[in-house]
Coordinates of C-alpha atoms and ligand atoms in Angstrom, one line a residue:
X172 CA -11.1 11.5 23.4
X173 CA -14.0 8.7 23.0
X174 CA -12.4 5.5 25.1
X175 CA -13.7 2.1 24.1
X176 CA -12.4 0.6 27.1
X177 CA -15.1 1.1 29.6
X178 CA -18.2 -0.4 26.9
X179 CA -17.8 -4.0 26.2
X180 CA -18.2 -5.0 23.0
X181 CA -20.9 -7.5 23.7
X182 CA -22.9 -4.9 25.2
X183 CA -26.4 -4.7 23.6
X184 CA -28.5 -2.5 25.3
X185 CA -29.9 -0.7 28.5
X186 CA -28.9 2.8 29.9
X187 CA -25.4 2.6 28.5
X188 CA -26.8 2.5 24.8
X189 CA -28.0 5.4 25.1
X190 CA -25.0 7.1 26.8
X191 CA -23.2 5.6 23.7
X192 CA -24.6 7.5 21.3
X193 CA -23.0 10.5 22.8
X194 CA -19.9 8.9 22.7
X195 CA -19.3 9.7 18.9
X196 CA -15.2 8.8 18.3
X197 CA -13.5 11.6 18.7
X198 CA -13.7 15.7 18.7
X199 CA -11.8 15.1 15.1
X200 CA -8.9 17.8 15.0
X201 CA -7.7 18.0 11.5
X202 CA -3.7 19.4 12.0
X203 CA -3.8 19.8 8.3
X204 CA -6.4 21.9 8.3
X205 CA -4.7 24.4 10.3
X206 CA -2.4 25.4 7.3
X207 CA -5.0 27.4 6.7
X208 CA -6.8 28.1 2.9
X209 CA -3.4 28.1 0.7
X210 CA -3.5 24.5 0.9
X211 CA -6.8 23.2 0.6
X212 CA -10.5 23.7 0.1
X213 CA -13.1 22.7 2.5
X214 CA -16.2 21.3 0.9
X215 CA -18.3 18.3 1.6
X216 CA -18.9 14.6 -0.2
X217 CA -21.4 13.9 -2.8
X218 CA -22.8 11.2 -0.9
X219 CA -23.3 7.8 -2.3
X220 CA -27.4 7.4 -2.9
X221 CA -29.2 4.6 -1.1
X222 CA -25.6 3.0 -0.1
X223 CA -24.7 -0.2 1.4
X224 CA -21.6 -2.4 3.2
X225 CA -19.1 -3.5 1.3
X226 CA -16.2 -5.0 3.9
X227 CA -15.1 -3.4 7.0
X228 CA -11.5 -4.2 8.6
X229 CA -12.2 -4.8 12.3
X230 CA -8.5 -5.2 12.4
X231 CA -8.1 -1.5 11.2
X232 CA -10.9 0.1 13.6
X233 CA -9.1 -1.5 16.4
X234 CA -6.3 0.1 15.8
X235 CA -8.4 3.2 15.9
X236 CA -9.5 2.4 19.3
X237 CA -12.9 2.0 18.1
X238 CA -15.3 -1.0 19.5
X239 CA -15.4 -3.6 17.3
X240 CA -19.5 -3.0 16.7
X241 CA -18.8 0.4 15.7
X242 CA -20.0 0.5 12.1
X243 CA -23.4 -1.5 13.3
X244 CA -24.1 1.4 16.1
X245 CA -27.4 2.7 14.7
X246 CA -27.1 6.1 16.7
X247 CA -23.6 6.7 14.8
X248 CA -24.9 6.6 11.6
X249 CA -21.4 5.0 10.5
X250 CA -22.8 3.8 6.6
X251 CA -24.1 7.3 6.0
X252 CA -20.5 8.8 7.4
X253 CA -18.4 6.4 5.1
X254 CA -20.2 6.6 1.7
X255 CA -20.2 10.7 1.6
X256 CA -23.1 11.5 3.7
X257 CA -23.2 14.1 6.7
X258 CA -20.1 13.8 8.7
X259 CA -20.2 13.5 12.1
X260 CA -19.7 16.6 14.0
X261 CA -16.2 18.2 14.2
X262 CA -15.2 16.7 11.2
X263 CA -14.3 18.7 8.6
X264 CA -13.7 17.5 5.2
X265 CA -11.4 19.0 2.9
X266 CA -9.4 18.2 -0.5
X267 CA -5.6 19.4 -0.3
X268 CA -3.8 20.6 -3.1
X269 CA -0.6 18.5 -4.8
X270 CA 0.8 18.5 -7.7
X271 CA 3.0 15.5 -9.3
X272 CA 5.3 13.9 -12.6
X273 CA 3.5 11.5 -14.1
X274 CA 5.2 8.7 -15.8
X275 CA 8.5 11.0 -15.6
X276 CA 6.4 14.2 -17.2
X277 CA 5.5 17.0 -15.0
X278 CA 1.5 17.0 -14.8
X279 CA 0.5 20.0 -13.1
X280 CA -2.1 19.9 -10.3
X281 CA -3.8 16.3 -9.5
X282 CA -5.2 16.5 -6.2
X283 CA -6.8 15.9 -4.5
X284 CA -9.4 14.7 -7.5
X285 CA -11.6 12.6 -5.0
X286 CA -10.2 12.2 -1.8
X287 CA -11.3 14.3 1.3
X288 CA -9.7 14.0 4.5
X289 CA -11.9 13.9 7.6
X290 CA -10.1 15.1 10.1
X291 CA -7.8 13.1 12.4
X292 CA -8.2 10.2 15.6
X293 CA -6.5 10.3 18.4
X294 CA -5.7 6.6 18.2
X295 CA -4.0 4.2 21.0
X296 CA -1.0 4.1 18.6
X297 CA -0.5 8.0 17.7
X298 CA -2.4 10.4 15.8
X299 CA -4.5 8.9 12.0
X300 CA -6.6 10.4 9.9
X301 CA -9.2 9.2 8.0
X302 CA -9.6 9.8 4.4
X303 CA -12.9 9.2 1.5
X304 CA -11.8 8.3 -1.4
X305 CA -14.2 8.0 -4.3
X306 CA -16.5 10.8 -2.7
X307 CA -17.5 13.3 -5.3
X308 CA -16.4 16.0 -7.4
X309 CA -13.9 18.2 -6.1
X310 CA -12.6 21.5 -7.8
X311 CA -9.3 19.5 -8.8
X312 CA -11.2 16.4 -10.6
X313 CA -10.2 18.1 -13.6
X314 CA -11.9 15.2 -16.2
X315 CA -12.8 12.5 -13.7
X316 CA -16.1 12.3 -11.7
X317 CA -14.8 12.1 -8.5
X318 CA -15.8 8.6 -8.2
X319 CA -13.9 5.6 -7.4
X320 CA -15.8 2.1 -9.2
X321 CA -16.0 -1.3 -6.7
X322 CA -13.7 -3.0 -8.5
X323 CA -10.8 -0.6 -7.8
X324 CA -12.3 0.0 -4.9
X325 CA -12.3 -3.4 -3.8
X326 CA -8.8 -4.0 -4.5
X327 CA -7.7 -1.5 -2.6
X328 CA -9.8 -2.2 0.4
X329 CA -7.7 -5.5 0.5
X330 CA -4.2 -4.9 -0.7
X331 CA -4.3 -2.1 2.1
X332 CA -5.1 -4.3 4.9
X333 CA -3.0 -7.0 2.9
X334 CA 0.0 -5.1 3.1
X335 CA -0.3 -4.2 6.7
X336 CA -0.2 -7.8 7.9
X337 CA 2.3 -8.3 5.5
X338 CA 4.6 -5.8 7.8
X339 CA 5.0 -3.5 4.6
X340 CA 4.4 0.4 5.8
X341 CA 1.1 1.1 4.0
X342 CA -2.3 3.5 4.3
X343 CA -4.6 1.4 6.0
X344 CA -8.4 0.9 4.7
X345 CA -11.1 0.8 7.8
X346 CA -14.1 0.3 5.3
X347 CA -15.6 0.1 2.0
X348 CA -19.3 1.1 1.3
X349 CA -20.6 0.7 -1.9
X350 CA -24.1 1.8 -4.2
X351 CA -25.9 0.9 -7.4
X352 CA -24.5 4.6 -8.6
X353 CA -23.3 4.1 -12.2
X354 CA -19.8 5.0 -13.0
X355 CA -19.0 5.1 -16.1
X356 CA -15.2 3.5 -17.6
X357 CA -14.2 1.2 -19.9
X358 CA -17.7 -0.3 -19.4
X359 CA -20.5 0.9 -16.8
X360 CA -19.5 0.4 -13.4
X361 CA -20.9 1.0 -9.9
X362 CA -19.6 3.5 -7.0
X363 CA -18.2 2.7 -4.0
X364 CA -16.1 4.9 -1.3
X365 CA -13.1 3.2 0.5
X366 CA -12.0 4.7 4.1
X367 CA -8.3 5.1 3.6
X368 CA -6.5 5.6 7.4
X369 CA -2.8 7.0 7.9
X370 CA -1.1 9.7 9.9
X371 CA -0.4 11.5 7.5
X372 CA -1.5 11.5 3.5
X373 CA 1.0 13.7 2.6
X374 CA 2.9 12.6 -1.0
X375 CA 5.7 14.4 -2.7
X376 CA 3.4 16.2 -5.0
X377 CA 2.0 18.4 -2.3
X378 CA 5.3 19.9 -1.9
X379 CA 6.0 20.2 -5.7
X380 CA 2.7 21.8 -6.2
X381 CA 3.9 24.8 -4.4
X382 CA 7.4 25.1 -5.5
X383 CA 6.4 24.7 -8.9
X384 CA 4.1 27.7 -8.5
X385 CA 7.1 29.5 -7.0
X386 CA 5.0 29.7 -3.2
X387 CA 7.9 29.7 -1.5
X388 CA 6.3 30.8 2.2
X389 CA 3.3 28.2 1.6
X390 CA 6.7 25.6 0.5
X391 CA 8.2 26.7 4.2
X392 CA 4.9 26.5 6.1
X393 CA 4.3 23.4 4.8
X394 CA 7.9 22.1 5.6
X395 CA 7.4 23.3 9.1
X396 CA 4.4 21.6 9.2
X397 CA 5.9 18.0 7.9
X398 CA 8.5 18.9 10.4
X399 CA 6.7 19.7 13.6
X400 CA 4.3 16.5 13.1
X401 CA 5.8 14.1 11.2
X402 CA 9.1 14.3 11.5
X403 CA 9.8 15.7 15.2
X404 CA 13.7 14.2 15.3
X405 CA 14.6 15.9 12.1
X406 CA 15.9 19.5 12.4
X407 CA 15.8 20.4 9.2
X408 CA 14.2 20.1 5.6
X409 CA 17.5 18.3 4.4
X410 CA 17.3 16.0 7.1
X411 CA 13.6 15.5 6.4
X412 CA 14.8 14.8 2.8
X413 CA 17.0 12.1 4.2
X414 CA 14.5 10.6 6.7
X415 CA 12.3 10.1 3.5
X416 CA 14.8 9.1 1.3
X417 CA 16.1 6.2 3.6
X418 CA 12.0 5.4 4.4
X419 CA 11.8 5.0 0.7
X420 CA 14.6 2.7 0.2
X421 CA 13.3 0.4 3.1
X422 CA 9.7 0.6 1.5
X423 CA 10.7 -0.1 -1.9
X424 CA 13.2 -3.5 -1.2
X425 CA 10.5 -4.7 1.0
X426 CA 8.0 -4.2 -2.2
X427 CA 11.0 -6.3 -4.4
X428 CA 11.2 -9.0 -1.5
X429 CA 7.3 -9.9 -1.4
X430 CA 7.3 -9.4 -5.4
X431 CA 4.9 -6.4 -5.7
X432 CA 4.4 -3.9 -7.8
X433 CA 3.2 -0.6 -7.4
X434 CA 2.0 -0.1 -10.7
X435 CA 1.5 3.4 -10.8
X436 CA 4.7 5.2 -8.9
X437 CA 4.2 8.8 -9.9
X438 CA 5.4 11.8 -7.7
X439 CA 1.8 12.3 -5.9
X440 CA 1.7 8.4 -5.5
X441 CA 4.7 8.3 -3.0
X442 CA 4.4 9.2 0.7
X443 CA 6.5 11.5 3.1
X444 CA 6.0 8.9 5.4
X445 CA 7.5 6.1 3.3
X446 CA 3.7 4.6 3.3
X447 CA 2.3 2.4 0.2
X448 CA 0.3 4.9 -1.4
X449 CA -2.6 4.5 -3.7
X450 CA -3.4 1.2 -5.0
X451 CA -4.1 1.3 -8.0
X452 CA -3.0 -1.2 -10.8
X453 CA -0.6 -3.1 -8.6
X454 CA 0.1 -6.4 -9.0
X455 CA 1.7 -9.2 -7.2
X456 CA 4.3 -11.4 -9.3
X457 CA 3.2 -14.9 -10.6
X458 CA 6.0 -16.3 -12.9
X459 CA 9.2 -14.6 -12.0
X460 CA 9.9 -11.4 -14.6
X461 CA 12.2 -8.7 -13.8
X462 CA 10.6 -6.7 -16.5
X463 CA 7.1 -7.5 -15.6
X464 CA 4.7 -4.3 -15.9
X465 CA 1.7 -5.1 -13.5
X466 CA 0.0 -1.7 -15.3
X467 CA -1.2 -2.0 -18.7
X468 CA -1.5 1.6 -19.2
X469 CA 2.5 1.7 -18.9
X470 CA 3.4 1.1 -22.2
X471 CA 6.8 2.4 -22.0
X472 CA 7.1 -0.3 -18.8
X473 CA 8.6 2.6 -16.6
X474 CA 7.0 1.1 -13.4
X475 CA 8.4 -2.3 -14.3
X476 CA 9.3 -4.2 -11.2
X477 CA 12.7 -4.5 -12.0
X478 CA 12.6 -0.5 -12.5
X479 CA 11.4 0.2 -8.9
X480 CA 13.9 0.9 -7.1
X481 CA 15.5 3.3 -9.4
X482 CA 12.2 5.1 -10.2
X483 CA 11.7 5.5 -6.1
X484 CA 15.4 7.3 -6.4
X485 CA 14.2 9.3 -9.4
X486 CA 11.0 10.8 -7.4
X487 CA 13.1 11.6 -4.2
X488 CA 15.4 13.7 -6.6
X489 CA 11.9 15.3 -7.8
X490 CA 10.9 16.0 -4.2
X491 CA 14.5 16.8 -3.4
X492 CA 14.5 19.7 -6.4
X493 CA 10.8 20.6 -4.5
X494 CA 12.3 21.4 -1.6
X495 CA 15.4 23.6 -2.9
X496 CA 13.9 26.7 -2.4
X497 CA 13.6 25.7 1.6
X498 CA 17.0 23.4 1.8
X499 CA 19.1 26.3 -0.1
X500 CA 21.7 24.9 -1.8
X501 CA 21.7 22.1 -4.4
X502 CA 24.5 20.3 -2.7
X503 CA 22.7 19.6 0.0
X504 CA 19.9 18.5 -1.0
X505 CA 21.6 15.8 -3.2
X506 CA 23.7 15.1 -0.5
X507 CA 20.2 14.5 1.4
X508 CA 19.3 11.7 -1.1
X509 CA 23.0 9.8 -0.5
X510 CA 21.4 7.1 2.3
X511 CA 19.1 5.9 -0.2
X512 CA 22.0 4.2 -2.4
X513 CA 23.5 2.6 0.9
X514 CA 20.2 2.0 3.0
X515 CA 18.3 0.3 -0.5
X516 CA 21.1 -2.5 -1.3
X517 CA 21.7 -3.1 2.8
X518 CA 18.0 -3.2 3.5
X519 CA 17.4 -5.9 -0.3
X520 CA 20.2 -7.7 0.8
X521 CA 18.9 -7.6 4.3
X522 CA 15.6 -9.3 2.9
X523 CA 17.3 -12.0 0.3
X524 CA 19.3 -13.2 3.7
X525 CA 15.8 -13.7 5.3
X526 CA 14.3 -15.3 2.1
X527 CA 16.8 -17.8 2.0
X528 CA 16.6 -18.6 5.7
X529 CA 20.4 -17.2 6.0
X530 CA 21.2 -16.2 10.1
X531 CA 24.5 -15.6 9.1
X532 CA 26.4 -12.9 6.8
X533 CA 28.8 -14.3 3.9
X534 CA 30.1 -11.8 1.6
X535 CA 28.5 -14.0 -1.4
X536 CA 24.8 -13.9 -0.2
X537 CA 23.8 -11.4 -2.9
X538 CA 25.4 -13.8 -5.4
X539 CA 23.4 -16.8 -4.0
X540 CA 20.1 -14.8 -3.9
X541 CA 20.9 -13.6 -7.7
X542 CA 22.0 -16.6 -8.8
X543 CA 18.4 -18.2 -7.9
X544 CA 16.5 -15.3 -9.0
X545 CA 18.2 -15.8 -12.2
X546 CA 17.2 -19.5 -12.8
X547 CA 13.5 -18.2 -10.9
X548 CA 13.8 -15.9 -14.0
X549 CA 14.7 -18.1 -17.1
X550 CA 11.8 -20.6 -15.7
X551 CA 9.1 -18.1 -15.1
X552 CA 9.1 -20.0 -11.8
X553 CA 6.2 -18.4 -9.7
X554 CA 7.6 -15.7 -7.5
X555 CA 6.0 -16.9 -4.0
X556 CA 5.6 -20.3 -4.3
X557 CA 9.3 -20.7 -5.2
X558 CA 10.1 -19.1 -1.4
X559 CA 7.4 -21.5 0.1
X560 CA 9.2 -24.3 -1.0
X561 CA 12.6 -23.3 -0.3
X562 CA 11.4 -23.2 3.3
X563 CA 10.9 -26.7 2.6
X564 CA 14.6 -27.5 1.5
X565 CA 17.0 -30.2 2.9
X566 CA 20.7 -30.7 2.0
X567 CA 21.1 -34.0 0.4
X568 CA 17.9 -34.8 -0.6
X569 CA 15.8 -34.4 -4.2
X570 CA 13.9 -31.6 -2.9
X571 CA 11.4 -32.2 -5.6
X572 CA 8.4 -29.8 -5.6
X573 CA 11.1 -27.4 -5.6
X574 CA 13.0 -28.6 -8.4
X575 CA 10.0 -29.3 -10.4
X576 CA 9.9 -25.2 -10.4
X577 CA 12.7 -25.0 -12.7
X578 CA 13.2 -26.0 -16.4
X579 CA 16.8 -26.4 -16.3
X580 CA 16.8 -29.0 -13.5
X581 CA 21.1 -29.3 -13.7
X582 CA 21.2 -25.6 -13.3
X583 CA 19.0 -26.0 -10.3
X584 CA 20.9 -28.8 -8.9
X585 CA 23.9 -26.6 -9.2
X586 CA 22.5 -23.9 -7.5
X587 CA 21.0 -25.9 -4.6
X588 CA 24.4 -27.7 -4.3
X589 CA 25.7 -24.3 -3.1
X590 CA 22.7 -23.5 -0.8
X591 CA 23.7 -27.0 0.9
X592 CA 26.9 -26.1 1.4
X593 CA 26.5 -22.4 2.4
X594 CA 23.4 -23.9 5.1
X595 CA 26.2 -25.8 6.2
X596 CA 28.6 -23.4 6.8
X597 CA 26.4 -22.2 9.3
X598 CA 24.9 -25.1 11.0
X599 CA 21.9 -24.2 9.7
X600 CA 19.2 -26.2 11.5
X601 CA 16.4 -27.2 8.9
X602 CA 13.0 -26.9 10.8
X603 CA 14.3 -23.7 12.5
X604 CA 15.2 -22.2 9.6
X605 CA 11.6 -23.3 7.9
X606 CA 10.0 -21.4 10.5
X607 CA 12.1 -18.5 10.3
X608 CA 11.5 -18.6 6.1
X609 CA 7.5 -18.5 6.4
X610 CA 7.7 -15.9 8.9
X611 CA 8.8 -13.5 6.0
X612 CA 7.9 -15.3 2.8
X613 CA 4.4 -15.0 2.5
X614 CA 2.0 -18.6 1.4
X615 CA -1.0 -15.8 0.0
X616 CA -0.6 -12.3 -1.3
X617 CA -3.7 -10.8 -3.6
X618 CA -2.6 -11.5 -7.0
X619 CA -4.6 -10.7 -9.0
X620 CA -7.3 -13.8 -9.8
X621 CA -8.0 -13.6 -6.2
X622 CA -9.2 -9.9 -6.5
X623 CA -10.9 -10.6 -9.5
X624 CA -13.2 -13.5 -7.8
X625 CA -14.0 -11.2 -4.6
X626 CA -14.8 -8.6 -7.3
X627 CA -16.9 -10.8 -10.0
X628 CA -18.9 -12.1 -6.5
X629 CA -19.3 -8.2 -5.1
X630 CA -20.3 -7.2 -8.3
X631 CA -23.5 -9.2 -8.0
X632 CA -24.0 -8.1 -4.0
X633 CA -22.5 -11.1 -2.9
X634 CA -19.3 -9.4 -0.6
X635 CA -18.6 -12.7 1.5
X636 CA -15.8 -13.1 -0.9
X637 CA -13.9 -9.8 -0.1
X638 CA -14.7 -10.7 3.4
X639 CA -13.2 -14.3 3.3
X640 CA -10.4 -12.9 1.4
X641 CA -9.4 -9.9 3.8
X642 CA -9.0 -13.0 6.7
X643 CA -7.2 -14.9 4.8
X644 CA -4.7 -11.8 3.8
X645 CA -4.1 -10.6 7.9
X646 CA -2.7 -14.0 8.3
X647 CA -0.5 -14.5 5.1
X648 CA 2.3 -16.1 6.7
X649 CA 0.0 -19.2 7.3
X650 CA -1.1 -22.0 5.1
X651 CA -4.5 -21.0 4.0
X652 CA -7.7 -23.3 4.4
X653 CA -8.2 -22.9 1.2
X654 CA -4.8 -24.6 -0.4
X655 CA -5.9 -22.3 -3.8
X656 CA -5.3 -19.4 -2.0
X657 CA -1.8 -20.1 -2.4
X658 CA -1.5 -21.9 -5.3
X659 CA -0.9 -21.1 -8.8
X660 CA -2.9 -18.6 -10.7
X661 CA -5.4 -20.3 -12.8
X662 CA -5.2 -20.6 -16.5
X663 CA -8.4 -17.5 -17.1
X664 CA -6.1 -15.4 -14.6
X665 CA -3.7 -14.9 -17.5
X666 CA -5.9 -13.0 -19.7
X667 CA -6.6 -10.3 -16.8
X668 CA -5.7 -6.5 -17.3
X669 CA -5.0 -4.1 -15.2
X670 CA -4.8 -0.8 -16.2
X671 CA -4.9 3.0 -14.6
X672 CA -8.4 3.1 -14.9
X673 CA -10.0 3.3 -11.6
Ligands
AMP808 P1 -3.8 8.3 -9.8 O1 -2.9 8.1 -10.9 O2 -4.9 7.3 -9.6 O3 -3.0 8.6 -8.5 O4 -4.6 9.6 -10.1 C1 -4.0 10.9 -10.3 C2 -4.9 12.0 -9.8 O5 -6.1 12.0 -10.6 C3 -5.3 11.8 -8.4 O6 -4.7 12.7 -7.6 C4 -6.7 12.0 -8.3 O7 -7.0 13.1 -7.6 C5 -7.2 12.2 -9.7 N1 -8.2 11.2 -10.1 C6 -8.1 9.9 -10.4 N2 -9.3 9.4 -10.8 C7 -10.2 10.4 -10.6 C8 -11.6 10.5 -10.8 N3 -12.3 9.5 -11.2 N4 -12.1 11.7 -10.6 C9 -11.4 12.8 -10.2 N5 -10.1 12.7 -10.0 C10 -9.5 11.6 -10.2
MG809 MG1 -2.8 9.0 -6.8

């Protein structure tokens, strides 16, 4: 395995340069590929013509292993690699096959429409594999192009990274490449192709795919498979099932505790590994809604934020009634889906402590928390400014940038009369327990306006935005440079949609 240890990153020349070029990351094995031809087909990308940089995370090729020049190495052709062009050798790119519900309705096979998987890196922190998305027709594009525009593109560049710093378990993006390649949508768009990195890519669907076709040897192979590499303390597809399920559970009450919304949580779009998946029209709150649908395709508001939780428990009983055929009885595969209704209300209550700045455990915590998101609620009070400034709170005084939050200033009063008194109750120190606050309420997450400028900017060639934006999202626990960055959404930001189109 290629070791960037002994090449220092400032190195810029002489013999070692060309030694380098030789030292191509990795000899790429592809576990996945060893399934063998039930469960995929090989095939190349449709490269990107004439392509160009978009944004490149040097935070995620570190955790690659990879020097942080690696995408400028001329001899490693890295911008031909990463918009579609001819891999480097070893790799071997393939589209799996999965299946899914969509919106609650069984779909059939969806993937993989316009991802191909590379192959796998033997990275400092385990085994990753790297993923194009956006990188040509594949034989399961069914109506699409096999394309993937900037603007979606760019988004989930940066909610990927976003999410990572935000300690929320998440496919990682290493790059984005882009190309004057017209896409066509709503309106005329341009290509891009967006480096997706994770262990493992694996969603409920694949397994659905094949017990809904009744493969019940490709359903255990696979199973064995997930086993063996993902899940080496689990002994058994039920215990798999409950290794997911309580994944899930922690996934989806850390989405509710930073206010995001998936947008899109269809079978295929949720990962084995308990990994955000697939970022499509996901949104961060603004005003506090329970019911807000970040996706305008979802009429029906199935994905509402509010709804999230329940519709993670809903697809683990779709992958549960997947993996039947292997588990054998249907009592034990429910029984495998039990953790997720303890672990989800331990690990939300877990995260409402934290929010508040509670070190302590009082039976009425969930109350408290409710109680606020219920005022946060009737004023449309903005989800993550709210926290900021609860961090800021001190018995006994006005606490007014706070207060001003909420229309019903009495009921606030109220409700901040019992925060005093339940801070006292545990001696609660008020600068320590700032500190602790913005360690896990977040002063920037990419809501949406924020996007929309990187994207408006990259649309004209101009990427310094989505690079300016990425550093300000590793570090979203600190007050940006930029006090807009964590301020209130401007007044255009209202009229932006976000649909399924991508
Ligand atoms: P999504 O709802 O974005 O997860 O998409 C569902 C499935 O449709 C995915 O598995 C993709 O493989 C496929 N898909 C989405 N967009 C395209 C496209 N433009 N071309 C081909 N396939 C696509
Ligand atoms: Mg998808």
């Amino acid at each position: 395995m290629w070791n960037a240890g002994p090449v220092p990153a400032h190195y810029t020349g002489g013999v070692n340069a060309i030694l380098k070029s030789d030292l191509l990351p990795g000899d790429w094995p592809n576990r996945f590929a060893g399934l063998g031809a039930g469960f995929y087909t090989s095939l190349g990308a449709d490269p990107l013509p004439d392509p160009h940089w978009v944004a490149v995370s040097d935070d995620c090729a570190q955790s690659l292993g990879w020097p942080a020049d690696w995408w400028q190495r001329p001899d490693w052709r890295a911008l031909e690699v990463f918009s579609g062009g001819a891999p480097w050798p070893g790799m071997a790119p393939l589209a799996s096959f999965y299946s899914g519900h969509q919106f609650g309705v069984w779909a059939g096979q969806l993937g993989d429409g316009r991802a191909l998987l590379l192959g796998e890196v033997a990275a400092p922190g385990g085994s990753l594999e790297l993923q194009l998305k956006g990188g040509g027709l594949t034989p399961y594009s069914r109506m699409g192009d096999g394309r993937a525009v900037l603007r979606s593109s760019v988004r989930e560049f940066l909610c990927s990274e976003a999410m990572h710093a935000l300690g929320v378990p998440t496919t990682r993006a290493l790059c984005l490449t882009g190309s004057a390649l017209p896409v066509r949508r709503e309106t005329l768009e341009t290509a891009a192709v967006v480096t997706r990195v994770a262990p493992s890519f694996l969603r409920f669907g694949h397994f659905e795919h094949f017990a809904h076709h009744d493969q019940h040897a490709h359903l255990q192979t696979l199973v064995d498979h997930t086993l063996q590499h993902h899940f080496p303390d689990c002994n058994s597809a039920a215990e798999m099932l409950a290794t997911v399920a309580r994944r899930t559970a922690e996934l989806v009450a850390h989405w509710q505790a930073i206010g995001f919304c998936h947008g899109v949580m269809n079978t295929d779009n949720l990962s084995m590994l308990g990994l955000t998946i697939d970022y499509g029209p996901f949104g961060f709150l603004d005003a506090f809604d329970p019911g807000h649908v970040c996706n305008h395709s979802d009429h029906q508001g199935r994905y509402a934020y509010a709804r999230q939780p329940n519709v993670a428990f809903w697809n683990l009983h779709a992958l549960a009634q997947a993996l039947l055929p292997v588990i054998g009885s249907s009592e034990a595969a429910l029984a495998a889906l039990e953790p997720y209704r303890a672990v989800f209300p331990a690990a939300m209550l877990g995260r409402l402590r934290a929010k508040l700045g509670l070190a302590t455990e009082q039976d009425d915590d969930r109350t408290l928390a409710d109680d606020l998101l219920k005022l946060m609620a009737e004023s449309r009070a903005d989800f993550t400014i709210t926290f900021r400034r609860l961090a800021g709170f001190v018995p006994g005084t006005p606490n007014e940038a706070l207060r001003d939050l909420f229309l019903d200033r009495a009921a606030f009063d109220a409700w901040a009369a019992r925060y005093a008194a339940r801070l006292q109750a545990e001696g609660s120190v008020d600068a320590e327990r700032a500190a602790r606050m913005n360690a896990v309420n977040p002063a920037v997450v990419l809501r949406n306006h924020l996007a929309e400028q990187a994207i408006r900017q990259a649309r004209e060639g101009d990427f310094s935005e989505v690079q300016r934006l990425l550093k300000v999202l590793q570090t979203p626990f600190d007050e940006p440079a930029q006090a807009a960055d964590a301020g209130f959404p401007p007044a255009w930001a209202q009229h932006l949609e976000v649909s399924c189109s991508s």
